[in-house]
Short mmCIF file of C-alpha atoms and ligand atoms in Angstrom, two decimals:
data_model
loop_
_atom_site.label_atom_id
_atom_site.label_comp_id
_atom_site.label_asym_id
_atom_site.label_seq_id
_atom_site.Cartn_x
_atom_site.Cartn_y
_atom_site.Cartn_z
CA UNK A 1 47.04 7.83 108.78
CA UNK A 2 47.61 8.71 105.25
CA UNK A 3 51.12 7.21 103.39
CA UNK A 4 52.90 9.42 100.59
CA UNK A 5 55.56 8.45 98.70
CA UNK A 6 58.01 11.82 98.19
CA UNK A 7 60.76 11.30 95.24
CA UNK A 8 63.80 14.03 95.86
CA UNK A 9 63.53 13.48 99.24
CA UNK A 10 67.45 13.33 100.68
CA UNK A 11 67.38 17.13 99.83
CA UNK A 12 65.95 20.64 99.34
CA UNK A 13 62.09 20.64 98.90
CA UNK A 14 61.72 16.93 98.86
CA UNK A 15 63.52 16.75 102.36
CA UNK A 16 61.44 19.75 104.03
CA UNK A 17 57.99 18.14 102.95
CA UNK A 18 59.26 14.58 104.47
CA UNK A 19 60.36 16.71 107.67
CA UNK A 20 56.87 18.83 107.44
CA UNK A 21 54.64 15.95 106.25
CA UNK A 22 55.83 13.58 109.49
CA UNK A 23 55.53 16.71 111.56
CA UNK A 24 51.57 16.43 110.05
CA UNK A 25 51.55 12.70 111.15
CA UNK A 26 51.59 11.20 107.67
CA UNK A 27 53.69 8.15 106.94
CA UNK A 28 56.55 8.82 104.63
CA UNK A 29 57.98 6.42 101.45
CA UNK A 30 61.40 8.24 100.85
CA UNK A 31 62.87 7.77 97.35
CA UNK A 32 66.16 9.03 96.18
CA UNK A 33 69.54 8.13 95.06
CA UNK A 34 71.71 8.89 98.36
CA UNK A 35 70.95 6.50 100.77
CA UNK A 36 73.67 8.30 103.63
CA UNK A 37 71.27 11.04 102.88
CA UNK A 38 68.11 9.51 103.17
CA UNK A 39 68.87 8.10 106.43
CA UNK A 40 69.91 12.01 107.41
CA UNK A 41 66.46 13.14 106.63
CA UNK A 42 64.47 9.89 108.09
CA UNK A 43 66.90 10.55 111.60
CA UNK A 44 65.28 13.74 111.59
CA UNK A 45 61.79 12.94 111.42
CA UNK A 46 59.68 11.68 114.63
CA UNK A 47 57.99 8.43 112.70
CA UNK A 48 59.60 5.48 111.20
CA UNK A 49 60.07 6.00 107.59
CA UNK A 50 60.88 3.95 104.67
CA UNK A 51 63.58 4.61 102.46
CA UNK A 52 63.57 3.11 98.98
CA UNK A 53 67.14 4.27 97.14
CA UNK A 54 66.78 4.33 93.65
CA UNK A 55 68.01 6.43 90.61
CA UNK A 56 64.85 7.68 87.99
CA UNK A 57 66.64 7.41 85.47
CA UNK A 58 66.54 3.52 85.08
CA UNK A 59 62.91 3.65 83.47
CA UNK A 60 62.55 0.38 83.25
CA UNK A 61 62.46 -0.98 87.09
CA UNK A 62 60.16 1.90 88.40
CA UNK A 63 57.40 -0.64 89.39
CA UNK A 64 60.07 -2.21 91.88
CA UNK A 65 59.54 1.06 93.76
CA UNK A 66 55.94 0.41 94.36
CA UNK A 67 56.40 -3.53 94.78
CA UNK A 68 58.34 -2.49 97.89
CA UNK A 69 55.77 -0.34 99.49
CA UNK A 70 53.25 -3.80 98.99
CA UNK A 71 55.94 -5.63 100.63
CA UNK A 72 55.85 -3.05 103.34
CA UNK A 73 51.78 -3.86 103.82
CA UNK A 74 51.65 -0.03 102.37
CA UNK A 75 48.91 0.99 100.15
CA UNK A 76 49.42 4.93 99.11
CA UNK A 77 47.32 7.76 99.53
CA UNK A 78 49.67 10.80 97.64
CA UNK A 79 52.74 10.77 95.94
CA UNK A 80 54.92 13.84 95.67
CA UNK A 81 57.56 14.19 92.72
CA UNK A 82 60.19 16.82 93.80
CA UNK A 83 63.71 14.63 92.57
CA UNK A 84 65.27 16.93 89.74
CA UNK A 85 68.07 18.66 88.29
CA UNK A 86 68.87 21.84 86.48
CA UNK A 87 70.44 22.51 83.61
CA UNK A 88 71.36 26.41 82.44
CA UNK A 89 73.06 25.91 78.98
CA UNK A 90 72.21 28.08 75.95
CA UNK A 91 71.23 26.38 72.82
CA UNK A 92 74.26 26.43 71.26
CA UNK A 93 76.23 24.57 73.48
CA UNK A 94 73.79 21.98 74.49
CA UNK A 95 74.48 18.99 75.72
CA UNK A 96 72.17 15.97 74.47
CA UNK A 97 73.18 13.75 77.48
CA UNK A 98 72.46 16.30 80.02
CA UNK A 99 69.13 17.08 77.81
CA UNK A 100 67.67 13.61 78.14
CA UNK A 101 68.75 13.57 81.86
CA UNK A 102 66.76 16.45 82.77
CA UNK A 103 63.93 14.89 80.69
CA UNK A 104 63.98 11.63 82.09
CA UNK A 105 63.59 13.14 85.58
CA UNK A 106 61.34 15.31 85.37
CA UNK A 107 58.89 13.94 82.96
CA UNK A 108 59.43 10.03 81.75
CA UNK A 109 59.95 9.09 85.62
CA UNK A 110 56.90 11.13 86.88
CA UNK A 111 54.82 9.31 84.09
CA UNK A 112 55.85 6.12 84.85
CA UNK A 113 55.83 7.20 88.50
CA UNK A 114 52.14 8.11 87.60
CA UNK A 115 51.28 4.95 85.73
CA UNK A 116 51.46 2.84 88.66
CA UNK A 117 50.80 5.10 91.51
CA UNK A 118 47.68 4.90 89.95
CA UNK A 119 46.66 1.26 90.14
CA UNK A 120 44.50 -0.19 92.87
CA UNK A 121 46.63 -2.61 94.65
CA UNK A 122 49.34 0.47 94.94
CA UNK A 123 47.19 3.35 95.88
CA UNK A 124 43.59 4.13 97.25
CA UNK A 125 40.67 5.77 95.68
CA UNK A 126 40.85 9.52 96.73
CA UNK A 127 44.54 9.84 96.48
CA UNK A 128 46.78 13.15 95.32
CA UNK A 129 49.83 13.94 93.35
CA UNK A 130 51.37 16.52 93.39
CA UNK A 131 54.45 17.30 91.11
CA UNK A 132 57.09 20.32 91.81
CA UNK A 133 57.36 21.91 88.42
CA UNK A 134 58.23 25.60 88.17
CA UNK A 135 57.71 28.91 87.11
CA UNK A 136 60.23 27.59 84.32
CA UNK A 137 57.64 25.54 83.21
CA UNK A 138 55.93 29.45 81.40
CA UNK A 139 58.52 31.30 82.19
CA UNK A 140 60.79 30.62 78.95
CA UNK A 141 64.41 32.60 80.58
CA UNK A 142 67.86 32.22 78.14
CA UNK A 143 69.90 28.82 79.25
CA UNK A 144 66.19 27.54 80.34
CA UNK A 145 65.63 25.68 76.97
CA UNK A 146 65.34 21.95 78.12
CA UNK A 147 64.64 22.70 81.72
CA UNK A 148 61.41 25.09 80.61
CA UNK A 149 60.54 22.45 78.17
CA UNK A 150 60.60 19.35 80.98
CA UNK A 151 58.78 21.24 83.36
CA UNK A 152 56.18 22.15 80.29
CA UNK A 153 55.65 18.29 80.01
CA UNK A 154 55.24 17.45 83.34
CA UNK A 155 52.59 19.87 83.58
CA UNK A 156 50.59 19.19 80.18
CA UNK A 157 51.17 15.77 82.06
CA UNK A 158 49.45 16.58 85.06
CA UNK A 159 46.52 17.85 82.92
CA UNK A 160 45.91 14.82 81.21
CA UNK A 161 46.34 12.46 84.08
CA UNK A 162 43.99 15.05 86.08
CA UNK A 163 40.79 13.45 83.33
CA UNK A 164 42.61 9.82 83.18
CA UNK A 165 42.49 9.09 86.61
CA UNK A 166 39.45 10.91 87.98
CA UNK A 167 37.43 7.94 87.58
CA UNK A 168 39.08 7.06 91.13
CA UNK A 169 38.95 10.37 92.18
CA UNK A 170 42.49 10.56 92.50
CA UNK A 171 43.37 14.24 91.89
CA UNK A 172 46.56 15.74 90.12
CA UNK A 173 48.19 19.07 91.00
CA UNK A 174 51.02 21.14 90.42
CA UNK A 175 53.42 23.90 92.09
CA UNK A 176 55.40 26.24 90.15
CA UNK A 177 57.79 27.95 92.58
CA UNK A 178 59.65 30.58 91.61
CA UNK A 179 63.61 30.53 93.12
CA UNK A 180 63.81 28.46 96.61
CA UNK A 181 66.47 27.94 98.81
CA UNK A 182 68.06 24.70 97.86
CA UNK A 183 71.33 23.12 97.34
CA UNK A 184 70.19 22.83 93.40
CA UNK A 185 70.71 26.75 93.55
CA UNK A 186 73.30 27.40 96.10
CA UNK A 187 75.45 24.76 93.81
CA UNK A 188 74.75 27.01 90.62
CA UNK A 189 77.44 29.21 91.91
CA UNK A 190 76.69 31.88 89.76
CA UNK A 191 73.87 33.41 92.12
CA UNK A 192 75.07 36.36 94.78
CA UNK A 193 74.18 36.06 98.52
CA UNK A 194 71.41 38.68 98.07
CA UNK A 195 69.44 36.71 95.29
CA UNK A 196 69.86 33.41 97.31
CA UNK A 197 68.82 35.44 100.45
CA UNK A 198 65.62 36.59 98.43
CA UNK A 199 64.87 33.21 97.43
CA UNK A 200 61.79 31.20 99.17
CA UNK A 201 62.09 28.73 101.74
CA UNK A 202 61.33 25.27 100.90
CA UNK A 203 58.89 25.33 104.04
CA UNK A 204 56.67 27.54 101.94
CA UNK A 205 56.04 24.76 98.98
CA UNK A 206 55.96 22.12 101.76
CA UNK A 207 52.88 24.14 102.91
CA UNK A 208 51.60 23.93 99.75
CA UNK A 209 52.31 20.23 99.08
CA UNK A 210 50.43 19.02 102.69
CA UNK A 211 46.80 20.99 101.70
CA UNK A 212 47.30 19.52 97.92
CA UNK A 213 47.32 16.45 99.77
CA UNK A 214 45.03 16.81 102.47
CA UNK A 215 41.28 16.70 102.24
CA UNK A 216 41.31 20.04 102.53
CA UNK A 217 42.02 20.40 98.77
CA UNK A 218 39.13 17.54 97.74
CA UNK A 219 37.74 19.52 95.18
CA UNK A 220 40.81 21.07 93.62
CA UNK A 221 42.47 19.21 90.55
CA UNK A 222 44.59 20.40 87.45
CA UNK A 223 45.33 23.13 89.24
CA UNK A 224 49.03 24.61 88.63
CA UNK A 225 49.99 26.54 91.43
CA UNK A 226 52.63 29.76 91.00
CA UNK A 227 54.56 30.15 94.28
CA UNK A 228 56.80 33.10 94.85
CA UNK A 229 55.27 36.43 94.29
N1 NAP B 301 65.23 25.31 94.09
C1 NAP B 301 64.52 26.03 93.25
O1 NAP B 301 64.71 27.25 93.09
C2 NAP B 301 63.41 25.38 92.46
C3 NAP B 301 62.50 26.23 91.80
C4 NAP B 301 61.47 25.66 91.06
C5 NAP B 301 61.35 24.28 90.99
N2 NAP B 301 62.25 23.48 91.62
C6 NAP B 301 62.08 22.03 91.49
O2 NAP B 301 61.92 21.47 92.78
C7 NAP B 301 62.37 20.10 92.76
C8 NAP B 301 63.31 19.89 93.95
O3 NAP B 301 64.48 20.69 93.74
P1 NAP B 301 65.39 21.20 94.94
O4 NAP B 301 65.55 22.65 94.75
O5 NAP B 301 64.86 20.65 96.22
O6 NAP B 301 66.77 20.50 94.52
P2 NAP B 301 67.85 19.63 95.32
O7 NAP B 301 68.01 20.13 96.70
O8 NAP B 301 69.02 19.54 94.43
O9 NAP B 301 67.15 18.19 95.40
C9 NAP B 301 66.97 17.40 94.25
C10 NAP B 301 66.51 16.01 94.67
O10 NAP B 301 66.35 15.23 93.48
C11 NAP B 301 66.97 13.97 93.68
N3 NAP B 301 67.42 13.42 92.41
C12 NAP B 301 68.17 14.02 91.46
N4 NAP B 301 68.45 13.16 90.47
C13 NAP B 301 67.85 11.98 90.81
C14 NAP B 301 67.77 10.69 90.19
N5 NAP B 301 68.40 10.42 89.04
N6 NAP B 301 67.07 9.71 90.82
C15 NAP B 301 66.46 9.95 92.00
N7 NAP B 301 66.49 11.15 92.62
C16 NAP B 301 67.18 12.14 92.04
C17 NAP B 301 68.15 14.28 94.60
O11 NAP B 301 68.53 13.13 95.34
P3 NAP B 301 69.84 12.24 95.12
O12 NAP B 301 70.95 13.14 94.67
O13 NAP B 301 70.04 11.62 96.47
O14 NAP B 301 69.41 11.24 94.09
C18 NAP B 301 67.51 15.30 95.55
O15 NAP B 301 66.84 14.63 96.59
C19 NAP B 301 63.04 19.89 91.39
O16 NAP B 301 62.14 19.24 90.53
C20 NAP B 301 63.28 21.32 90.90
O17 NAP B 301 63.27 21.37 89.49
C21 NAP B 301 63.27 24.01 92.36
#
């Protein structure tokens, strides 16, 4: 049975693809920062999990990540990238921490991420990632600035890694969702009950993320998928 490593996963989308993914019968890596929530999620799910907490933005240990899998005796077959954070601040009162906090997440971590997911002794010929971006990533809304920008990277990202690591077949997707139901927009505060009640469920990308994963998507790669109609 296939192994993925999902980063985000004590909440929102990264928590509904663990839940959906061990419904599926894959075997689940869990990375995030809130281990009392991580163990929420793995109590949830039918198979035994393993839970790796760890924060993204320390750059510079991201290969201890993947050292624990080998530890665990497990080689990867997909890796999904779903930690982030938002940030809704109009140019003129941005925030350069917050800036490079958003831009470590959600593009120097999913490179790095990338870089070693992709060796041999980590991960097996024929594997998938799949990153969550978002519609952000075209989409270029006021307040959106460094958020549209990140999400832009990771997904010129996923292009180039799509032709870098095709020699072993390993294919490199994205999904742009539109608004989901999450605690990253329930927590904005500014949204009313109708536009959260309009928003997706995170079952819907979860969909999504198992075909990316699955054989049944062999021949698609580079592809950057809108979700949300
Ligand atoms: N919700 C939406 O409307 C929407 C739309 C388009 C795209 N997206 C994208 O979908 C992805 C998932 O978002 P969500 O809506 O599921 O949000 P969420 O419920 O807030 O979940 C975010 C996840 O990211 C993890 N995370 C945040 N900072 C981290 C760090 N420094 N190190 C490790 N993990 C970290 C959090 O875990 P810990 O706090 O435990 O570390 C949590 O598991 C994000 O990339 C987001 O940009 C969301």
């Amino acid at each position: 049975m296939k192994t993925i490593l999902v980063t985000g996963a004590s909440s929102g989308i990264g928590a509904e693809t663990v839940r959906y993914l061990s419904k599926c019968g894959y075997n689940i890596v869990m990375v995030a920062r809130n281990i009392e929530r991580l163990k929420e999620v793995a109590f949830q799910v039918d198979k035994d999990s393993l839970i790796i907490p760890y924060d993204l933005r320390d750059l510079s240990s991201i290969e201890t990540i993947f050292k624990k899998c080998e530890e665990n005796e497990l080689v990867l077959d997909g890796m999904v990238h779903a930690a982030g954070i938002v940030q809704d601040t109009p140019i003129r009162t941005n925030d350069i921490e917050i800036m490079q906090e958003v831009t470590t997440i959600h593009y120097y971590a999913f490179v790095e991420l990338s870089k070693y997911f992709s060796k041999k002794r980590y991960s097996n010929d024929g594997s998938s990632i799949v990153a969550i971006s978002s519609m952000a990533s075209v989409l270029h809304e006021k307040g959106m600035c460094t958020y549209s920008a990140a999400k832009s990277a990771m997904d010129a990202a996923v292009g180039v890694m799509s032709k870098e690591f095709c020699n072993r077949s390993i294919r490199v997707n994205s999904i742009l969702p539109r608004m989901v139901n999450t605690p990253m927009i329930t927590n904005l505060g500014y949204l009313d009950s109708n536009s959260v009640k309009e928003a997706l469920d995170p079952i819907q990308i979860a969909y999504l993320v198992e075909f990316l994963l699955s054989d049944k998507s062999k021949h698609i790669t580079n592809a950057h998928i809108p979700v949300g109609g």
